Coordinates of C-alpha atoms in Angstrom, one line a residue:
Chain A
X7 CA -11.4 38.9 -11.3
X8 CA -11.4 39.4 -7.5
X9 CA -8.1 40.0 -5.9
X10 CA -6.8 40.3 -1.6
X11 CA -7.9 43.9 -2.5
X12 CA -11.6 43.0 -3.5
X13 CA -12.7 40.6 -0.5
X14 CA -13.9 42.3 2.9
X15 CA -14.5 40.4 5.9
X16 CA -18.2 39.3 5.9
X17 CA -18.4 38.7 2.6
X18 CA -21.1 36.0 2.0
X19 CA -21.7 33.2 -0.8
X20 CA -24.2 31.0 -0.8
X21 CA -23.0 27.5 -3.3
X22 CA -26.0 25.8 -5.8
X23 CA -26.8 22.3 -4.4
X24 CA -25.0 18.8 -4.4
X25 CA -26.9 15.7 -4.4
X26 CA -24.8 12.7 -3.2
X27 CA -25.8 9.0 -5.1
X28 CA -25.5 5.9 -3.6
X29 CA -22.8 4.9 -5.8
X30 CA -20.4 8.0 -5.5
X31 CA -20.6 7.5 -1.2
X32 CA -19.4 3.5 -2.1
X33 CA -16.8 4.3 -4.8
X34 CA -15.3 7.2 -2.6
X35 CA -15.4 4.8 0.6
X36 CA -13.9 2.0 -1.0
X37 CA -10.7 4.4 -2.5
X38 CA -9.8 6.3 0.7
X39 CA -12.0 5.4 3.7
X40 CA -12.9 1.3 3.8
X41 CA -14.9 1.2 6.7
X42 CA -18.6 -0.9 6.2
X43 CA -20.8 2.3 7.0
X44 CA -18.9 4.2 4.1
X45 CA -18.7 0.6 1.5
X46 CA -21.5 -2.1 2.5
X47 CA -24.9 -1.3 2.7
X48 CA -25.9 -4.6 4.8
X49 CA -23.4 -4.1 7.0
X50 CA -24.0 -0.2 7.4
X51 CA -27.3 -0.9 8.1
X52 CA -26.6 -2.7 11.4
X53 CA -23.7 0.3 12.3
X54 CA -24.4 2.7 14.7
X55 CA -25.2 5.0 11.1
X56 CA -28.3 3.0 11.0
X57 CA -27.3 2.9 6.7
X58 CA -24.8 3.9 4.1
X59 CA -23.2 7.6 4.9
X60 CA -20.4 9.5 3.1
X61 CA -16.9 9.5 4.9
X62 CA -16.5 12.7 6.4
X63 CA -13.5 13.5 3.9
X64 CA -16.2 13.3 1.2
X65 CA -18.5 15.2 2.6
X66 CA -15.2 18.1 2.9
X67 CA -14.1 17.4 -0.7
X68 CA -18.1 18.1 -1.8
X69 CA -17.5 21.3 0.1
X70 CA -14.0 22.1 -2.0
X71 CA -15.7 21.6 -5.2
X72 CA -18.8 23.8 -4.2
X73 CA -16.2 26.5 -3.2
X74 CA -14.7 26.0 -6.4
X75 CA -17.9 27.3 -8.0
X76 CA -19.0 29.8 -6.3
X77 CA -15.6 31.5 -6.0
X78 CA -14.6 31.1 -9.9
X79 CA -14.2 34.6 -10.0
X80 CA -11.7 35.2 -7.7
X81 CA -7.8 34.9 -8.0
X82 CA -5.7 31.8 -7.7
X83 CA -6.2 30.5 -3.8
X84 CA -3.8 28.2 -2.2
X85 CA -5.3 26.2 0.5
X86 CA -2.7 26.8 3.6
X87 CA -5.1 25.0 6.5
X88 CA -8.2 23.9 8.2
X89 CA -9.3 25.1 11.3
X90 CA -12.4 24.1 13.7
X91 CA -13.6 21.1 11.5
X92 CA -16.9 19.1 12.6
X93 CA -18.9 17.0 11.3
X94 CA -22.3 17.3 12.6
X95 CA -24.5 15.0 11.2
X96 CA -24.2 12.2 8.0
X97 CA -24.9 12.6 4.6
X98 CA -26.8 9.8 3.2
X99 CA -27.6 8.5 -0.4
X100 CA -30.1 11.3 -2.0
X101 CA -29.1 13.8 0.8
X102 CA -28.2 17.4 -1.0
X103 CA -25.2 19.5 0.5
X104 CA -24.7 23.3 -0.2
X105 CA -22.2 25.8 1.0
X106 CA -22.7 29.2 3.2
X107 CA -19.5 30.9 3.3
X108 CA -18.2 34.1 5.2
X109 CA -15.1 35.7 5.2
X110 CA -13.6 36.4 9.1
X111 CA -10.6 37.9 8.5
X112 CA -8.3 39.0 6.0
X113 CA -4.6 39.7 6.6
X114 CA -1.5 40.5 4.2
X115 CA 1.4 37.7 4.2
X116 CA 4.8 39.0 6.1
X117 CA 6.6 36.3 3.8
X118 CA 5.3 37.6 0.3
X119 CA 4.1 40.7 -0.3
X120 CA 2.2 39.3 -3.5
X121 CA 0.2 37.3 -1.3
X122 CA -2.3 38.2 1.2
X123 CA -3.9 35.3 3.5
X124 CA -7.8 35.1 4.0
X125 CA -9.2 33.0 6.4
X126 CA -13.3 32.0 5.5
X127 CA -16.0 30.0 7.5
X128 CA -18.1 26.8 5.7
X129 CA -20.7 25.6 6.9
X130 CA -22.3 22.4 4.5
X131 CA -26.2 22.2 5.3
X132 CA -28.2 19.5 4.1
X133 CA -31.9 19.7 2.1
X134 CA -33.6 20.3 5.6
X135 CA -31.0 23.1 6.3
X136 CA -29.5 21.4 9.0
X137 CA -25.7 21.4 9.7
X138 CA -23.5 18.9 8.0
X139 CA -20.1 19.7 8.4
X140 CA -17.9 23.1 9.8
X141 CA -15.0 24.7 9.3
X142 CA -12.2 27.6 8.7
X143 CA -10.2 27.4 5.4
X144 CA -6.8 29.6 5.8
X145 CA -5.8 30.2 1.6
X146 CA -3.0 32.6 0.2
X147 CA -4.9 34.9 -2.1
X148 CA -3.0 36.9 -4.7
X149 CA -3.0 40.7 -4.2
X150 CA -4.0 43.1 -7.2
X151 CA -1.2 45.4 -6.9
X152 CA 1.8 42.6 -5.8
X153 CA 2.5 44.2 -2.8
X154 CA 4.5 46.8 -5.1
Chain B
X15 CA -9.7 -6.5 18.8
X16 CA -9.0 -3.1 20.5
X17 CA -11.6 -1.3 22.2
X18 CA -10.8 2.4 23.9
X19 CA -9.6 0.5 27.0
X20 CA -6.8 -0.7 25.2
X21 CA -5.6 2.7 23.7
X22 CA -3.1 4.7 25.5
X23 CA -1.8 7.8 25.1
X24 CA 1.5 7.7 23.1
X25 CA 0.5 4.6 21.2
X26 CA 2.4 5.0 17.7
X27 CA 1.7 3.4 14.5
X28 CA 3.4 3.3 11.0
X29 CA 1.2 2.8 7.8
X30 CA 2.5 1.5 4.5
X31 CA 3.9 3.4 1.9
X32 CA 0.6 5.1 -0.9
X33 CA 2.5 6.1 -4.3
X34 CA 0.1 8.2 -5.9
X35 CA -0.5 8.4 -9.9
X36 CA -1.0 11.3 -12.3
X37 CA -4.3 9.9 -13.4
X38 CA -5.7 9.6 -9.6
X39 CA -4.8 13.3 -9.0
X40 CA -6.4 14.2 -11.8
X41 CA -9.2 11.9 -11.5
X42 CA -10.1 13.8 -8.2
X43 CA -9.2 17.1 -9.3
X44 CA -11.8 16.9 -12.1
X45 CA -14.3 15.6 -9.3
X46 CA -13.4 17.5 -6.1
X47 CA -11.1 20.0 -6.6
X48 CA -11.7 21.3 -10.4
X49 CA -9.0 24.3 -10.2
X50 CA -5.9 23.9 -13.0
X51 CA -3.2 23.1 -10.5
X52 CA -4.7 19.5 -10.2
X53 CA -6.5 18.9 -13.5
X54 CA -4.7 20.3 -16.3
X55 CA -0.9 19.5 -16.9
X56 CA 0.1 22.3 -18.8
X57 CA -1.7 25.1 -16.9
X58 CA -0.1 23.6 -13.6
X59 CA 3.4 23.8 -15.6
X60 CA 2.7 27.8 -15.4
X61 CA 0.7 28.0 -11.9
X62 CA 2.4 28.9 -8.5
X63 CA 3.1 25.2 -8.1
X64 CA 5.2 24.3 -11.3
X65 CA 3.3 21.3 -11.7
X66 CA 0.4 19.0 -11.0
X67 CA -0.3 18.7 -7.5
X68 CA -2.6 16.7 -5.7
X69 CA -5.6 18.5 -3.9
X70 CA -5.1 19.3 -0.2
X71 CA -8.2 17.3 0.3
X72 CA -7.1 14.1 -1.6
X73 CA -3.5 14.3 0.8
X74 CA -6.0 14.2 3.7
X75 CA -8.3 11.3 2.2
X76 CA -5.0 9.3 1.5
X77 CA -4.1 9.8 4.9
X78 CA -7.6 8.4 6.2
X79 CA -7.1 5.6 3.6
X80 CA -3.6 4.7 5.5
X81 CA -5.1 5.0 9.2
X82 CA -8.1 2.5 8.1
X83 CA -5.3 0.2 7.0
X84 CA -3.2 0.7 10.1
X85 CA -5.6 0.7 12.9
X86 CA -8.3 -2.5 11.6
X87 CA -7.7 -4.1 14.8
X88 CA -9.3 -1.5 16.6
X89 CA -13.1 -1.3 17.2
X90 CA -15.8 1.4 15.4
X91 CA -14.2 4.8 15.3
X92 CA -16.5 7.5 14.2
X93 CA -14.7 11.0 13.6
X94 CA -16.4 13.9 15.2
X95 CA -13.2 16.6 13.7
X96 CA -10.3 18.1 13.1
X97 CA -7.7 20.7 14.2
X98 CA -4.8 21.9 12.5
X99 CA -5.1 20.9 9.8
X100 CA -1.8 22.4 7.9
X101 CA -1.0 21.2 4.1
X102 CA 3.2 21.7 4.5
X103 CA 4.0 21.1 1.2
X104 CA 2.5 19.3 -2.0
X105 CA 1.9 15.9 -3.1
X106 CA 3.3 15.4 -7.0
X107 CA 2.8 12.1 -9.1
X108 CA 4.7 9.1 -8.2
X109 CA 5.6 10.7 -4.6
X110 CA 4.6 8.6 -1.8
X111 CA 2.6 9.5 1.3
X112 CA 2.6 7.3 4.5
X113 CA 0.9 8.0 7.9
X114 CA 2.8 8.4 11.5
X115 CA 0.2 8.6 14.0
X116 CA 0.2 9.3 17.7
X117 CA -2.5 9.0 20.8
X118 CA -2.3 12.3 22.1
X119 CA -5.3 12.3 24.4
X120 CA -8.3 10.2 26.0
X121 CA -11.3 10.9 27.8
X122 CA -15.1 8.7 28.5
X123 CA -18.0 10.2 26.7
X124 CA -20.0 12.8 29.1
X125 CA -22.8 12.2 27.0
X126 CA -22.9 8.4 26.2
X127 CA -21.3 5.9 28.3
X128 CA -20.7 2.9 26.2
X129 CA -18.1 5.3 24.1
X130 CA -14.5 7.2 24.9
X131 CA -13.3 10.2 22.8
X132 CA -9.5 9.5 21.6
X133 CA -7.6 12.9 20.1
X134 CA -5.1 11.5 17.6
X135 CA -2.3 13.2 16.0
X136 CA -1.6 13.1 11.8
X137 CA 1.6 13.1 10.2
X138 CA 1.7 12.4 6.7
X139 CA 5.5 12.3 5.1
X140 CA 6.5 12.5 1.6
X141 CA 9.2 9.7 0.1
X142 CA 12.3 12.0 1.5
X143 CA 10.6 11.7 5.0
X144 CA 9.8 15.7 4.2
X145 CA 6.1 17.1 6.5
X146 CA 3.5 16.9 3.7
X147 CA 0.4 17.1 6.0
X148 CA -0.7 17.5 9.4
X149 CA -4.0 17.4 11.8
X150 CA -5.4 16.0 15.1
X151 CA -8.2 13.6 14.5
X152 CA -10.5 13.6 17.1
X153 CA -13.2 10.2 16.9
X154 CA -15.4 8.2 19.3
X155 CA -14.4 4.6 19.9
X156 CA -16.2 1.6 21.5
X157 CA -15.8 0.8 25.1
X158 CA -14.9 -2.7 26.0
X159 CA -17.4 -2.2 29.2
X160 CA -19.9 -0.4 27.8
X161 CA -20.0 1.8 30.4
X162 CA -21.3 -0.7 32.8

């Protein structure tokens, strides 16, 4: 297990690939974002999308759960905030995502000396490599020795 | 229907009330967010949280949920990012999440005259009016004009 102690600023992970479906970009749109380019493929394909894309926030959560994976082996993180987010281009139906992540900077909490607070860059590219989506995560990390 | 011409800066709006369910936050967890906090009761009972808590990212996908529903009136918004984003405190089943939102800036495209870019800021409250989540949203919207 990886603790504060273990990670070192530009630190690098690369995430396996996600490939979105249809079906997921339409089930997601219609729970949290009902707008026609996220929900109705007719109507998305007269939108200035051109077609059916995944809301942004999907495209992010994709992001979470590719984190999730790649960083299994390191100590409980608790998500404190984003920084810097863009979304540079759409996903669409049979587009992949993966995850490049760095770590910037790495500090130890004034509030809890358990805790230390790690801020890393995503970048989401799609199957042609190209830049989906782009942001700095801010997470509490837990620190090997407790700050004893 | 508004267009960017209509939007000014302080414009305010109130979204309903979202009462979210142990089964939806689970339900993304498993998807999204697959760490124990927001998928598996009894190892959130022991976590840092006490509890199951909903993923920072479904907070932030509610919220999008409630502006869709609050702002229909007003013409193709297409989000280009966020900025500070903070997650204040969690989201629990059966709490409630509404949406304040505020105009805080508005400027014409430089690069595309038939669209303005409107900064917009995110407060989403918990059912004791307590800070749950926060951002500024900032999107493209249509211009009445065109840019004509």
């Amino acid at each position: 297990m990886r603790f504060y102690e273990d990670l070192s600023v530009g630190d690098t992970r690369h995430s396996d690939d996600y490939q979105i479906t249809k079906s997921e970009i339409v089930e997601f749109g219609e729970k949290y974002d009902p707008q026609p380019f996220h929900t109705d493929e007719q109507a998305a394909a007269g939108s200035t999308f051109g077609g059916l894309v995944a809301s942004g926030w999907q495209t992010a959560a994709i992001c979470m759960r590719l984190h999730v994976e790649s960083s299994e082996d390191t100590a409980t993180q608790v998500g404190l905030g984003i920084d810097d987010l863009r979304w540079h281009r759409p996903l669409r139906p049979g587009n992949s995502l993966r995850l490049r992540t760095e770590i910037l900077n790495k500090r130890t909490s004034e509030s809890d000396s358990s805790r230390g607070i790690v801020t890393t860059g995503h970048e989401g590219l799609n199957q042609d490599d190209d830049l989906v989506i782009s942001y700095e995560a801010t997470a509490m990390v837990q620190r090997w020795d407790g700050g004893e």
